[in-house]
mmCIF file of C-alpha atoms and ligand atoms in Angstrom:
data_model
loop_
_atom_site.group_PDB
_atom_site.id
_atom_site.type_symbol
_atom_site.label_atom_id
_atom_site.label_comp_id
_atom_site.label_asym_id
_atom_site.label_seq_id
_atom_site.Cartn_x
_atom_site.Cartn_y
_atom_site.Cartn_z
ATOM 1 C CA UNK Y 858 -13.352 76.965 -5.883
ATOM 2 C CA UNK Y 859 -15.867 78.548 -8.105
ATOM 3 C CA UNK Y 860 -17.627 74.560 -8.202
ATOM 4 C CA UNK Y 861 -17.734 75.077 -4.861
ATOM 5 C CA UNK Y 862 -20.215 78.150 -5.193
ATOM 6 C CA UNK Y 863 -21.810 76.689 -8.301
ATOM 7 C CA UNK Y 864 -23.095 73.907 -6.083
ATOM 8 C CA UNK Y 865 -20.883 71.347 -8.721
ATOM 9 C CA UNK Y 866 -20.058 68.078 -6.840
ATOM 10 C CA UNK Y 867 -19.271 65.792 -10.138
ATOM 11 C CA UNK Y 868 -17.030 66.418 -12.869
ATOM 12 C CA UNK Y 869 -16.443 63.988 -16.088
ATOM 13 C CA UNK Y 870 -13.045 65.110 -17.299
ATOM 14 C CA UNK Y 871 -11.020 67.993 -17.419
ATOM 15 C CA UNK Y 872 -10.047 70.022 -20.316
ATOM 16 C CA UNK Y 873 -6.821 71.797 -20.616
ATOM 17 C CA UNK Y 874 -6.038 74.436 -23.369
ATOM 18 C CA UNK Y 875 -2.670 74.931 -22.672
ATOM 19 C CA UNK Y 876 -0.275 75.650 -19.413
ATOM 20 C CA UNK Y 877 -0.812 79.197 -18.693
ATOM 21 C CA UNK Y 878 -0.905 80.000 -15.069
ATOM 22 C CA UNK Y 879 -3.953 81.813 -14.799
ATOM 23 C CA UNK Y 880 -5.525 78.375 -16.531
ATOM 24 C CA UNK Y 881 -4.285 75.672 -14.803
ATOM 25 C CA UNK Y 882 -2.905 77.079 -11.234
ATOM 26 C CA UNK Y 883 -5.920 76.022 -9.454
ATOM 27 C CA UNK Y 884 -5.210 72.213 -10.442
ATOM 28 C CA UNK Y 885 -4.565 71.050 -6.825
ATOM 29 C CA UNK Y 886 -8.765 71.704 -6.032
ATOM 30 C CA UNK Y 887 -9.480 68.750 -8.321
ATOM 31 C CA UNK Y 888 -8.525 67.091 -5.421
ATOM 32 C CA UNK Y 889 -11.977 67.819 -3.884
ATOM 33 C CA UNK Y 890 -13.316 66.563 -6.761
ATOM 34 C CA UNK Y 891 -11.429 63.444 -7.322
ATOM 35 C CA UNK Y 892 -11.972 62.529 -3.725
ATOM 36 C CA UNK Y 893 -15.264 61.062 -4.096
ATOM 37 C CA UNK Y 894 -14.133 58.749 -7.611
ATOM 38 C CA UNK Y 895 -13.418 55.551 -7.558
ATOM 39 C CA UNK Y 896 -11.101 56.048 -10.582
ATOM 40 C CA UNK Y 897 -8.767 58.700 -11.687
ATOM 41 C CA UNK Y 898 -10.668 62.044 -13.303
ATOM 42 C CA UNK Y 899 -9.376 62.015 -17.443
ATOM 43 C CA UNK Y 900 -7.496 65.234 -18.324
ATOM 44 C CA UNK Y 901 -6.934 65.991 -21.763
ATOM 45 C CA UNK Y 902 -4.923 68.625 -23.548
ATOM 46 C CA UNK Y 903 -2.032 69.253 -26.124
ATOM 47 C CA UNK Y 904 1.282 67.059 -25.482
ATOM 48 C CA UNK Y 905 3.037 70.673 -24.665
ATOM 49 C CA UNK Y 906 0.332 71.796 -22.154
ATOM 50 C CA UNK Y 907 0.513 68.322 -20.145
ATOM 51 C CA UNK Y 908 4.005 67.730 -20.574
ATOM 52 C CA UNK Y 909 4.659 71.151 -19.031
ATOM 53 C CA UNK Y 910 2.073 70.344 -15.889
ATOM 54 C CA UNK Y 911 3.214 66.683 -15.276
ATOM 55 C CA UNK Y 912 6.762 69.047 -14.751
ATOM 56 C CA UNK Y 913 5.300 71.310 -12.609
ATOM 57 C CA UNK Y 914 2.680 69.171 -10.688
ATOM 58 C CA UNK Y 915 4.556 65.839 -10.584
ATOM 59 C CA UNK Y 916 2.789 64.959 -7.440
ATOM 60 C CA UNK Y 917 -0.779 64.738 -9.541
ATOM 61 C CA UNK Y 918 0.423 63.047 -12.630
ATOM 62 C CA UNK Y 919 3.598 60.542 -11.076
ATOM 63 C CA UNK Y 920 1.652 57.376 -10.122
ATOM 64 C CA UNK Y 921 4.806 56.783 -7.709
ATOM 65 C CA UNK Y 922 3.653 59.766 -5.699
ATOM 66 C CA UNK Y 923 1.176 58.402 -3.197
ATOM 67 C CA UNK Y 924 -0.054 60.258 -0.465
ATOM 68 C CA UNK Y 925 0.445 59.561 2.687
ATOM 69 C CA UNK Y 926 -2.365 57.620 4.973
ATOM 70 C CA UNK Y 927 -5.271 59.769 5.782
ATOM 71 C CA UNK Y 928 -4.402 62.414 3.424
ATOM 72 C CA UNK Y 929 -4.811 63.232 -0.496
ATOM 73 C CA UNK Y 930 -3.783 64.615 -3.553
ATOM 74 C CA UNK Y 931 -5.753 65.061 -7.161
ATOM 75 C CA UNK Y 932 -6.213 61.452 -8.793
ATOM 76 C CA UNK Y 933 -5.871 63.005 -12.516
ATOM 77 C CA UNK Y 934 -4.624 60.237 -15.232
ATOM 78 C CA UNK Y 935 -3.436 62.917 -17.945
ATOM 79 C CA UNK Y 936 -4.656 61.939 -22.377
ATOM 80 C CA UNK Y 937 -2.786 64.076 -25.400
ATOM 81 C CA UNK Y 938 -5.419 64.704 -27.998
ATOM 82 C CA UNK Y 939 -4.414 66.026 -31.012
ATOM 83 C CA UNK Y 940 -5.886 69.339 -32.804
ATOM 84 C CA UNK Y 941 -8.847 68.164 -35.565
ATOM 85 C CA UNK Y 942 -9.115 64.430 -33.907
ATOM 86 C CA UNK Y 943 -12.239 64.126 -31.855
ATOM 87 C CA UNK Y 944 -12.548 61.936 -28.978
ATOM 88 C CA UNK Y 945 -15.559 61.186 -26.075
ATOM 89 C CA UNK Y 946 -16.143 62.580 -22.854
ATOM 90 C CA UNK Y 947 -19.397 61.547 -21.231
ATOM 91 C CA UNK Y 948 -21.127 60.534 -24.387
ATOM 92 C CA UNK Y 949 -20.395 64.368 -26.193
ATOM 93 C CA UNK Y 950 -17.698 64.527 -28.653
ATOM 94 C CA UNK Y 951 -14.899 66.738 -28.046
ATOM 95 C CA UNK Y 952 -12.867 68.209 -31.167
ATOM 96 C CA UNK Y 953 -9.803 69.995 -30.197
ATOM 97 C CA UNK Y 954 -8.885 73.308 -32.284
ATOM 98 C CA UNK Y 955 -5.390 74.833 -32.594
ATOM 99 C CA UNK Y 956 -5.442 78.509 -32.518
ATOM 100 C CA UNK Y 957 -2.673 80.793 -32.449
ATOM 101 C CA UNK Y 958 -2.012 82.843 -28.550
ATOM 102 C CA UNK Y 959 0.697 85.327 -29.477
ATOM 103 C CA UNK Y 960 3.897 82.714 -29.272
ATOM 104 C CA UNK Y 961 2.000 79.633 -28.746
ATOM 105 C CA UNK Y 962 -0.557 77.766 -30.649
ATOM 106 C CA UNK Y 963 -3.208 76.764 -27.886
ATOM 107 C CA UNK Y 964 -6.439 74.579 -27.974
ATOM 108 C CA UNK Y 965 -10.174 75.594 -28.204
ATOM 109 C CA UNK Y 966 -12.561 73.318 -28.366
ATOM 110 C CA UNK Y 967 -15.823 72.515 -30.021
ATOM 111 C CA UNK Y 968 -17.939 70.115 -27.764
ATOM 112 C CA UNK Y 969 -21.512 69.293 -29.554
ATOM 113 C CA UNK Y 970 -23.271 72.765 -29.087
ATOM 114 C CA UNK Y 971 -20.767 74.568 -27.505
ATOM 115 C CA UNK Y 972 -17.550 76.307 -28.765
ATOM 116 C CA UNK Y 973 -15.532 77.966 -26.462
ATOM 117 C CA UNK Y 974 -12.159 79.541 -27.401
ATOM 118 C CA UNK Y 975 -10.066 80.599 -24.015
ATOM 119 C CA UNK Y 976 -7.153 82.106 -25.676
ATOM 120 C CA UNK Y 977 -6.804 82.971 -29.293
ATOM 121 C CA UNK Y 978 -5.063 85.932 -30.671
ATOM 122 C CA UNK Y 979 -6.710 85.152 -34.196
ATOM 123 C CA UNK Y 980 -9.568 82.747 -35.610
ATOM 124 C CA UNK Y 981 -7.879 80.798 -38.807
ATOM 125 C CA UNK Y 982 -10.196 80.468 -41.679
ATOM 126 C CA UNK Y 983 -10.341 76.459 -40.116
ATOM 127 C CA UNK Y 984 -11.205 77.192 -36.980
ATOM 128 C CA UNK Y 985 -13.716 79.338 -37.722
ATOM 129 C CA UNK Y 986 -15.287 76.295 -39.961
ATOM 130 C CA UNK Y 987 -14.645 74.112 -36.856
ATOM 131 C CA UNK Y 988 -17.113 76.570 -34.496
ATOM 132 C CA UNK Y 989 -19.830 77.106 -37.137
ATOM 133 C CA UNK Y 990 -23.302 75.730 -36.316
ATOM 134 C CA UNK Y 991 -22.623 75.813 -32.125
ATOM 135 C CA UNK Y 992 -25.524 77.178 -30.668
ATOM 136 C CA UNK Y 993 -23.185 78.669 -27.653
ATOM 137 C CA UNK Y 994 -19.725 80.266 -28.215
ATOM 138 C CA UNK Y 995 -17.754 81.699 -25.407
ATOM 139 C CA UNK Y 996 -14.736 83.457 -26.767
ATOM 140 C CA UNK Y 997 -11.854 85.427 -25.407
ATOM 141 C CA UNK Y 998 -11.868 89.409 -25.258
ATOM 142 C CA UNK Y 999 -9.075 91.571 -23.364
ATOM 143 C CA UNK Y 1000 -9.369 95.244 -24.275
ATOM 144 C CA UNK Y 1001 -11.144 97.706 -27.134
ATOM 145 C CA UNK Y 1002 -7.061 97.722 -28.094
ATOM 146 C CA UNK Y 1003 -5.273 95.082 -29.723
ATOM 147 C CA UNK Y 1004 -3.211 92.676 -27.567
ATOM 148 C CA UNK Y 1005 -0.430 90.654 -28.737
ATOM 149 C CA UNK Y 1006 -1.864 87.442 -27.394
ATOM 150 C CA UNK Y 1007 -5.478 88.013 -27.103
ATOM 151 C CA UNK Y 1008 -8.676 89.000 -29.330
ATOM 152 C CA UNK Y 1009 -9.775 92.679 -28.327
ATOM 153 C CA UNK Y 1010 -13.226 93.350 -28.165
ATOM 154 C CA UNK Y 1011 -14.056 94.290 -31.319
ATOM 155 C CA UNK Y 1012 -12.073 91.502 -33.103
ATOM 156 C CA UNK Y 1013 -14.162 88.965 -30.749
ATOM 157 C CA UNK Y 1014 -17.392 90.397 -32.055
ATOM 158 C CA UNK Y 1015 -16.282 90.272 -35.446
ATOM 159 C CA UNK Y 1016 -15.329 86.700 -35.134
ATOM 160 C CA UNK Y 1017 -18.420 86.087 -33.247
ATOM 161 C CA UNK Y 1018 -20.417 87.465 -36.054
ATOM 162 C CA UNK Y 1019 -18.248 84.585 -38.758
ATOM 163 C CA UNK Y 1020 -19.332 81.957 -36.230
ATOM 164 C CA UNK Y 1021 -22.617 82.644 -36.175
ATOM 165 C CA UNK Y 1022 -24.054 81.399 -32.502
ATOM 166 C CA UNK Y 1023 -27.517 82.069 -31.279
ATOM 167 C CA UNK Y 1024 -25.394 83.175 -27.784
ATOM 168 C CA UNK Y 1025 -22.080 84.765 -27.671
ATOM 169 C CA UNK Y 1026 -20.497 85.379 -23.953
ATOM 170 C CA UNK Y 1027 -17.007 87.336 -23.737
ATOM 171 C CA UNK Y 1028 -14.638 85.556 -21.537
ATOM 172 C CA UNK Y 1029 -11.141 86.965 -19.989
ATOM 173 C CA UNK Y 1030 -12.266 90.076 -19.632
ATOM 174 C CA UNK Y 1031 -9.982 93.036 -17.758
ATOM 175 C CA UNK Y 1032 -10.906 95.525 -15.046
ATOM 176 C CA UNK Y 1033 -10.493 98.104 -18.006
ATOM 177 C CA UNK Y 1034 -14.410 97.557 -18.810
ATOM 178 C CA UNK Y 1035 -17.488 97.620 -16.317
ATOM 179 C CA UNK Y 1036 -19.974 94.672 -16.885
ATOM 180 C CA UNK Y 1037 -22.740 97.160 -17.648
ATOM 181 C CA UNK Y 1038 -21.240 99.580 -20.386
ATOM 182 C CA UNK Y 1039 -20.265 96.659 -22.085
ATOM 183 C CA UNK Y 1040 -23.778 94.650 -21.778
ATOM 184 C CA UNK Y 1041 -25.289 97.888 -23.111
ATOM 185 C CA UNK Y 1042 -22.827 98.799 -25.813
ATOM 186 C CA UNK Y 1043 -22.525 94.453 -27.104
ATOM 187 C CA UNK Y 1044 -24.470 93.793 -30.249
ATOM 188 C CA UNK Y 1045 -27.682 91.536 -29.885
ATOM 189 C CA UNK Y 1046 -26.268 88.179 -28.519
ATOM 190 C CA UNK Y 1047 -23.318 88.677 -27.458
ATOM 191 C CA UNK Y 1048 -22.784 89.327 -23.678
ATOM 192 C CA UNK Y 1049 -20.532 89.608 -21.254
ATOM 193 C CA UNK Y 1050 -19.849 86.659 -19.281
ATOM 194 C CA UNK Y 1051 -19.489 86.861 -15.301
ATOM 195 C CA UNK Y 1052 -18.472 84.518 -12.696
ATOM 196 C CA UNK Y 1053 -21.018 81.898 -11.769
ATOM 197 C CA UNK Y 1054 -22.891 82.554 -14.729
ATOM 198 C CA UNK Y 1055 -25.251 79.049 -15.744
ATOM 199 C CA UNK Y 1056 -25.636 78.266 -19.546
ATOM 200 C CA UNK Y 1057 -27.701 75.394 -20.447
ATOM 201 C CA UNK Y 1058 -26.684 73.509 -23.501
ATOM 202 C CA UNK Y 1059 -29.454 71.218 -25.045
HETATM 203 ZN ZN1 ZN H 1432 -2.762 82.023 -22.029
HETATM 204 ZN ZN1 ZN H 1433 -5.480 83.127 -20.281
#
């Protein structure tokens, strides 16, 4: 729903970092999206991440599923990629990066200029080497406290600092922090992201 707003009416491929609900429980808009393709919209991910939606939203992934005349569902054809193996979407090469997310290992990724890290507890000494020399990073920050899934603030500003981007935005932020303390307290930078915000990648 947030395409909707954004005015976004084409969409290469979908990206999945793992199975989370608050990442993938919007799945069944794609179907606004897939509508208008004339072949099914590529959805990567880890093995664990798909494996656990084709359970859960059998009616996307199970080619035997076919909706009924004069209705729809999401037309998704689901790819495993594998953490360090880079792979194409829409000429831009994708590299998939494991990162630990408290009892899980989820996936970042790198794509060309941007790095953008949804859920990562920690930055391994790898992954940091992975995200070094985007121009945009978009990281995940909870609260100024440590979490026992998540980056706090301060650790994603540290780790923002290692990787080095010309732009940092905060992502997965909580109601515990107004968007302008933060903007005016965030090192040069680094900002907090907000819903419908545009970054342009060159
Ligand atoms: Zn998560
Ligand atoms: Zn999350």
């Amino acid at each position: 729903l947030q395409l909707i707003a954004a005015g976004i009416d084409r969409v290469d491929a979908v990206l999945f970092t793992h199975s989370h609900a608050d990442h993938t429980h919007g799945i069944d808009d794609l179907r606004a999206i897939t509508i208008r393709r004339s072949a099914p919209l590529p959805i990567y991910g880890p093995a664990a991440a798909l494996s656990d939606l084709e359970t859960k939203f059998r009616y996307i992934f199970d080619d035997a599923v076919r909706p009924l005349p004069g209705t729809s569902k999401p037309e998704g054809k689901a790819h495993v990629v594998e953490a360090g193996q880079s792979f194409s979407v829409a000429d831009l090469d994708v590299l998939p990066v494991a990162v630990p997310h408290g009892a899980v290992t989820v996936f970042a990724y790198r794509i060309g200029p941007l790095a953008y890290i949804t859920d990562a507890k920690s930055l391994p000494p790898n992954a940091i080497a992975s995200f070094r020399g985007a121009s945009v990073l978009v990281i995940n920050a909870l609260f100024r406290t440590e979490h026992p899934t998540h980056l706090s603030i301060p650790e994603a500003v540290a780790a923002a600092r290692e990787i080095g981007a010309e732009r940092t935005y905060l992502t997965h932020l909580t109601h515990d922090n107004f968007h302008a303390d933060l903007e005016a307290e965030l090192p040069r930078g680094i900002y907090p992201a907000f819903d419908g915000l545009t970054v342009r990648i060159d």
